[in-house]
Amino acid sequence: RAIVSSGSVASHPILYCQLCRYLSSRIDSSNQKISNALYSLLSEFLVPSLSLFPNNPNISSELWKNVLCKLPYPVRYSLYQAAWKQGGQEKAALRGGKTTKALPNIQSEIQTGLSTRYLLKRMSK
């Protein structure tokens, strides 16, 4: 949890990919259940930290092809829900007083919003 809240994983994409590949070898696609430790690692580290990386499609495809596609649909859905259920968006999360998101996550959301607005302005011209 400390690694996710510090945001330091964003500067080590190779480590992230190696973790995905390691988990790929540990997940049996025919088995419908995954261990609690594996679910915890996915829900608290790998899936939430995906949003910390700058636009790098290889990182997301690494997570999808090696790990998430091997999981049954209900498990995947619960992972997505756990990762992005942390209330508040951008500035609203900071104004609320008690922040539930880590600062790098908020920073990533703000940067994504700014980039999206910039691209939409360019497309509308």
PDB file of C-alpha atoms in Angstrom:
ATOM      1  CA  ARG A   1       0.000   0.000   0.000  1.00  0.00           C
ATOM      2  CA  ALA A   2       2.873   2.372   0.713  1.00  0.00           C
ATOM      3  CA  ILE A   3       4.217   1.891  -2.804  1.00  0.00           C
ATOM      4  CA  VAL A   4       0.874   2.819  -4.364  1.00  0.00           C
ATOM      5  CA  SER A   5       0.388   5.893  -2.191  1.00  0.00           C
ATOM      6  CA  SER A   6       3.917   7.116  -2.903  1.00  0.00           C
ATOM      7  CA  GLY A   7       3.430   6.803  -6.657  1.00  0.00           C
ATOM      8  CA  SER A   8       6.969   5.487  -7.111  1.00  0.00           C
ATOM      9  CA  VAL A   9       5.824   2.553  -9.236  1.00  0.00           C
ATOM     10  CA  ALA A  10       5.151   4.997 -12.093  1.00  0.00           C
ATOM     11  CA  SER A  11       8.886   5.457 -12.507  1.00  0.00           C
ATOM     12  CA  HIS A  12       9.499   1.688 -12.778  1.00  0.00           C
ATOM     13  CA  PRO A  13       7.395   0.305 -15.640  1.00  0.00           C
ATOM     14  CA  ILE A  14       9.729  -2.668 -16.113  1.00  0.00           C
ATOM     15  CA  LEU A  15       9.108  -3.803 -12.540  1.00  0.00           C
ATOM     16  CA  TYR A  16       5.360  -3.461 -13.113  1.00  0.00           C
ATOM     17  CA  CYS A  17       5.542  -5.604 -16.262  1.00  0.00           C
ATOM     18  CA  GLN A  18       7.649  -8.220 -14.501  1.00  0.00           C
ATOM     19  CA  LEU A  19       5.075  -8.419 -11.708  1.00  0.00           C
ATOM     20  CA  CYS A  20       2.336  -8.913 -14.306  1.00  0.00           C
ATOM     21  CA  ARG A  21       4.295 -11.711 -15.955  1.00  0.00           C
ATOM     22  CA  TYR A  22       5.001 -13.361 -12.616  1.00  0.00           C
ATOM     23  CA  LEU A  23       1.321 -13.265 -11.708  1.00  0.00           C
ATOM     24  CA  SER A  24       0.490 -14.689 -15.110  1.00  0.00           C
ATOM     25  CA  SER A  25       2.473 -17.783 -14.251  1.00  0.00           C
ATOM     26  CA  ARG A  26       0.679 -18.059 -10.890  1.00  0.00           C
ATOM     27  CA  ILE A  27      -2.863 -17.791 -12.257  1.00  0.00           C
ATOM     28  CA  ASP A  28      -4.476 -20.883 -13.664  1.00  0.00           C
ATOM     29  CA  SER A  29      -7.092 -19.797 -16.190  1.00  0.00           C
ATOM     30  CA  SER A  30      -9.156 -22.935 -15.683  1.00  0.00           C
ATOM     31  CA  ASN A  31      -9.469 -22.308 -11.950  1.00  0.00           C
ATOM     32  CA  GLN A  32     -12.431 -20.077 -11.092  1.00  0.00           C
ATOM     33  CA  LYS A  33     -11.074 -19.042  -7.677  1.00  0.00           C
ATOM     34  CA  ILE A  34      -8.037 -16.961  -6.846  1.00  0.00           C
ATOM     35  CA  SER A  35      -6.302 -16.709  -3.497  1.00  0.00           C
ATOM     36  CA  ASN A  36      -6.963 -13.828  -1.121  1.00  0.00           C
ATOM     37  CA  ALA A  37      -3.331 -12.732  -1.324  1.00  0.00           C
ATOM     38  CA  LEU A  38      -3.461 -12.564  -5.108  1.00  0.00           C
ATOM     39  CA  TYR A  39      -6.764 -10.689  -5.073  1.00  0.00           C
ATOM     40  CA  SER A  40      -5.345  -8.255  -2.531  1.00  0.00           C
ATOM     41  CA  LEU A  41      -2.246  -7.645  -4.657  1.00  0.00           C
ATOM     42  CA  LEU A  42      -4.372  -7.019  -7.723  1.00  0.00           C
ATOM     43  CA  SER A  43      -6.978  -4.812  -6.042  1.00  0.00           C
ATOM     44  CA  GLU A  44      -4.600  -2.763  -3.900  1.00  0.00           C
ATOM     45  CA  PHE A  45      -1.575  -2.494  -6.155  1.00  0.00           C
ATOM     46  CA  LEU A  46      -1.626  -3.540  -9.800  1.00  0.00           C
ATOM     47  CA  VAL A  47      -5.005  -2.258 -10.971  1.00  0.00           C
ATOM     48  CA  PRO A  48      -4.980   1.103  -9.090  1.00  0.00           C
ATOM     49  CA  SER A  49      -1.372   1.873  -9.998  1.00  0.00           C
ATOM     50  CA  LEU A  50      -2.196   1.477 -13.685  1.00  0.00           C
ATOM     51  CA  SER A  51      -3.601   5.015 -13.624  1.00  0.00           C
ATOM     52  CA  LEU A  52      -0.269   6.420 -12.394  1.00  0.00           C
ATOM     53  CA  PHE A  53       1.606   5.651 -15.599  1.00  0.00           C
ATOM     54  CA  PRO A  54       1.685   8.259 -18.328  1.00  0.00           C
ATOM     55  CA  ASN A  55      -0.063   7.206 -21.518  1.00  0.00           C
ATOM     56  CA  ASN A  56       1.730   3.949 -22.220  1.00  0.00           C
ATOM     57  CA  PRO A  57      -0.499   1.377 -23.911  1.00  0.00           C
ATOM     58  CA  ASN A  58       2.041  -1.400 -23.385  1.00  0.00           C
ATOM     59  CA  ILE A  59       1.591  -1.225 -19.618  1.00  0.00           C
ATOM     60  CA  SER A  60      -2.176  -1.646 -19.797  1.00  0.00           C
ATOM     61  CA  SER A  61      -1.940  -4.407 -22.394  1.00  0.00           C
ATOM     62  CA  GLU A  62       0.616  -6.196 -20.221  1.00  0.00           C
ATOM     63  CA  LEU A  63      -1.820  -6.189 -17.313  1.00  0.00           C
ATOM     64  CA  TRP A  64      -4.744  -7.231 -19.514  1.00  0.00           C
ATOM     65  CA  LYS A  65      -3.077  -9.950 -21.614  1.00  0.00           C
ATOM     66  CA  ASN A  66      -1.087 -11.545 -18.834  1.00  0.00           C
ATOM     67  CA  VAL A  67      -3.344 -11.213 -15.808  1.00  0.00           C
ATOM     68  CA  LEU A  68      -6.856  -9.827 -16.142  1.00  0.00           C
ATOM     69  CA  CYS A  69      -8.023 -11.810 -19.164  1.00  0.00           C
ATOM     70  CA  LYS A  70      -7.316 -15.044 -17.262  1.00  0.00           C
ATOM     71  CA  LEU A  71      -9.673 -14.086 -14.438  1.00  0.00           C
ATOM     72  CA  PRO A  72     -13.398 -14.793 -14.507  1.00  0.00           C
ATOM     73  CA  TYR A  73     -15.675 -11.850 -15.248  1.00  0.00           C
ATOM     74  CA  PRO A  74     -17.063 -11.362 -11.679  1.00  0.00           C
ATOM     75  CA  VAL A  75     -13.540 -11.174 -10.249  1.00  0.00           C
ATOM     76  CA  ARG A  76     -12.456  -8.658 -12.893  1.00  0.00           C
ATOM     77  CA  TYR A  77     -15.526  -6.531 -12.270  1.00  0.00           C
ATOM     78  CA  SER A  78     -14.905  -6.481  -8.514  1.00  0.00           C
ATOM     79  CA  LEU A  79     -11.286  -5.453  -9.153  1.00  0.00           C
ATOM     80  CA  TYR A  80     -12.369  -2.533 -11.319  1.00  0.00           C
ATOM     81  CA  GLN A  81     -14.966  -1.513  -8.771  1.00  0.00           C
ATOM     82  CA  ALA A  82     -12.470  -1.671  -5.897  1.00  0.00           C
ATOM     83  CA  ALA A  83      -9.884   0.351  -7.803  1.00  0.00           C
ATOM     84  CA  TRP A  84     -12.082   3.223  -8.910  1.00  0.00           C
ATOM     85  CA  LYS A  85     -14.663   3.335  -6.139  1.00  0.00           C
ATOM     86  CA  GLN A  86     -12.610   5.718  -3.995  1.00  0.00           C
ATOM     87  CA  GLY A  87     -15.053   8.641  -4.049  1.00  0.00           C
ATOM     88  CA  GLY A  88     -14.274  12.072  -5.351  1.00  0.00           C
ATOM     89  CA  GLN A  89     -12.768  13.314  -8.549  1.00  0.00           C
ATOM     90  CA  GLU A  90      -9.801  15.630  -8.890  1.00  0.00           C
ATOM     91  CA  LYS A  91     -10.297  18.824  -6.866  1.00  0.00           C
ATOM     92  CA  ALA A  92     -13.415  17.583  -5.098  1.00  0.00           C
ATOM     93  CA  ALA A  93     -11.337  14.897  -3.391  1.00  0.00           C
ATOM     94  CA  LEU A  94      -8.989  17.565  -2.051  1.00  0.00           C
ATOM     95  CA  ARG A  95     -11.741  19.967  -0.952  1.00  0.00           C
ATOM     96  CA  GLY A  96     -13.560  17.308   1.025  1.00  0.00           C
ATOM     97  CA  GLY A  97     -11.058  17.577   3.877  1.00  0.00           C
ATOM     98  CA  LYS A  98     -10.425  13.885   4.391  1.00  0.00           C
ATOM     99  CA  THR A  99      -8.821  12.506   1.243  1.00  0.00           C
ATOM    100  CA  THR A 100      -9.218   8.835   0.522  1.00  0.00           C
ATOM    101  CA  LYS A 101      -7.011   8.939  -2.551  1.00  0.00           C
ATOM    102  CA  ALA A 102      -3.267   9.140  -2.613  1.00  0.00           C
ATOM    103  CA  LEU A 103      -1.810  12.409  -3.874  1.00  0.00           C
ATOM    104  CA  PRO A 104      -0.210  10.799  -6.974  1.00  0.00           C
ATOM    105  CA  ASN A 105      -3.643   9.449  -7.969  1.00  0.00           C
ATOM    106  CA  ILE A 106      -5.197  12.903  -7.661  1.00  0.00           C
ATOM    107  CA  GLN A 107      -2.299  14.408  -9.597  1.00  0.00           C
ATOM    108  CA  SER A 108      -2.740  11.802 -12.325  1.00  0.00           C
ATOM    109  CA  GLU A 109      -6.474  12.545 -12.568  1.00  0.00           C
ATOM    110  CA  ILE A 110      -5.852  16.281 -12.870  1.00  0.00           C
ATOM    111  CA  GLN A 111      -3.184  15.769 -15.530  1.00  0.00           C
ATOM    112  CA  THR A 112      -5.476  13.439 -17.455  1.00  0.00           C
ATOM    113  CA  GLY A 113      -8.293  15.983 -17.301  1.00  0.00           C
ATOM    114  CA  LEU A 114      -6.032  18.752 -18.588  1.00  0.00           C
ATOM    115  CA  SER A 115      -4.726  16.584 -21.418  1.00  0.00           C
ATOM    116  CA  THR A 116      -8.250  15.564 -22.384  1.00  0.00           C
ATOM    117  CA  ARG A 117      -9.445  19.177 -22.474  1.00  0.00           C
ATOM    118  CA  TYR A 118      -6.466  20.139 -24.609  1.00  0.00           C
ATOM    119  CA  LEU A 119      -7.149  17.348 -27.102  1.00  0.00           C
ATOM    120  CA  LEU A 120     -10.860  18.148 -27.266  1.00  0.00           C
ATOM    121  CA  LYS A 121     -10.065  21.810 -27.993  1.00  0.00           C
ATOM    122  CA  ARG A 122      -7.787  20.786 -30.837  1.00  0.00           C
ATOM    123  CA  MET A 123     -10.353  18.382 -32.258  1.00  0.00           C
ATOM    124  CA  SER A 124     -13.161  20.941 -32.179  1.00  0.00           C
ATOM    125  CA  LYS A 125     -11.246  23.495 -34.272  1.00  0.00           C
TER     126      LYS A 125
END
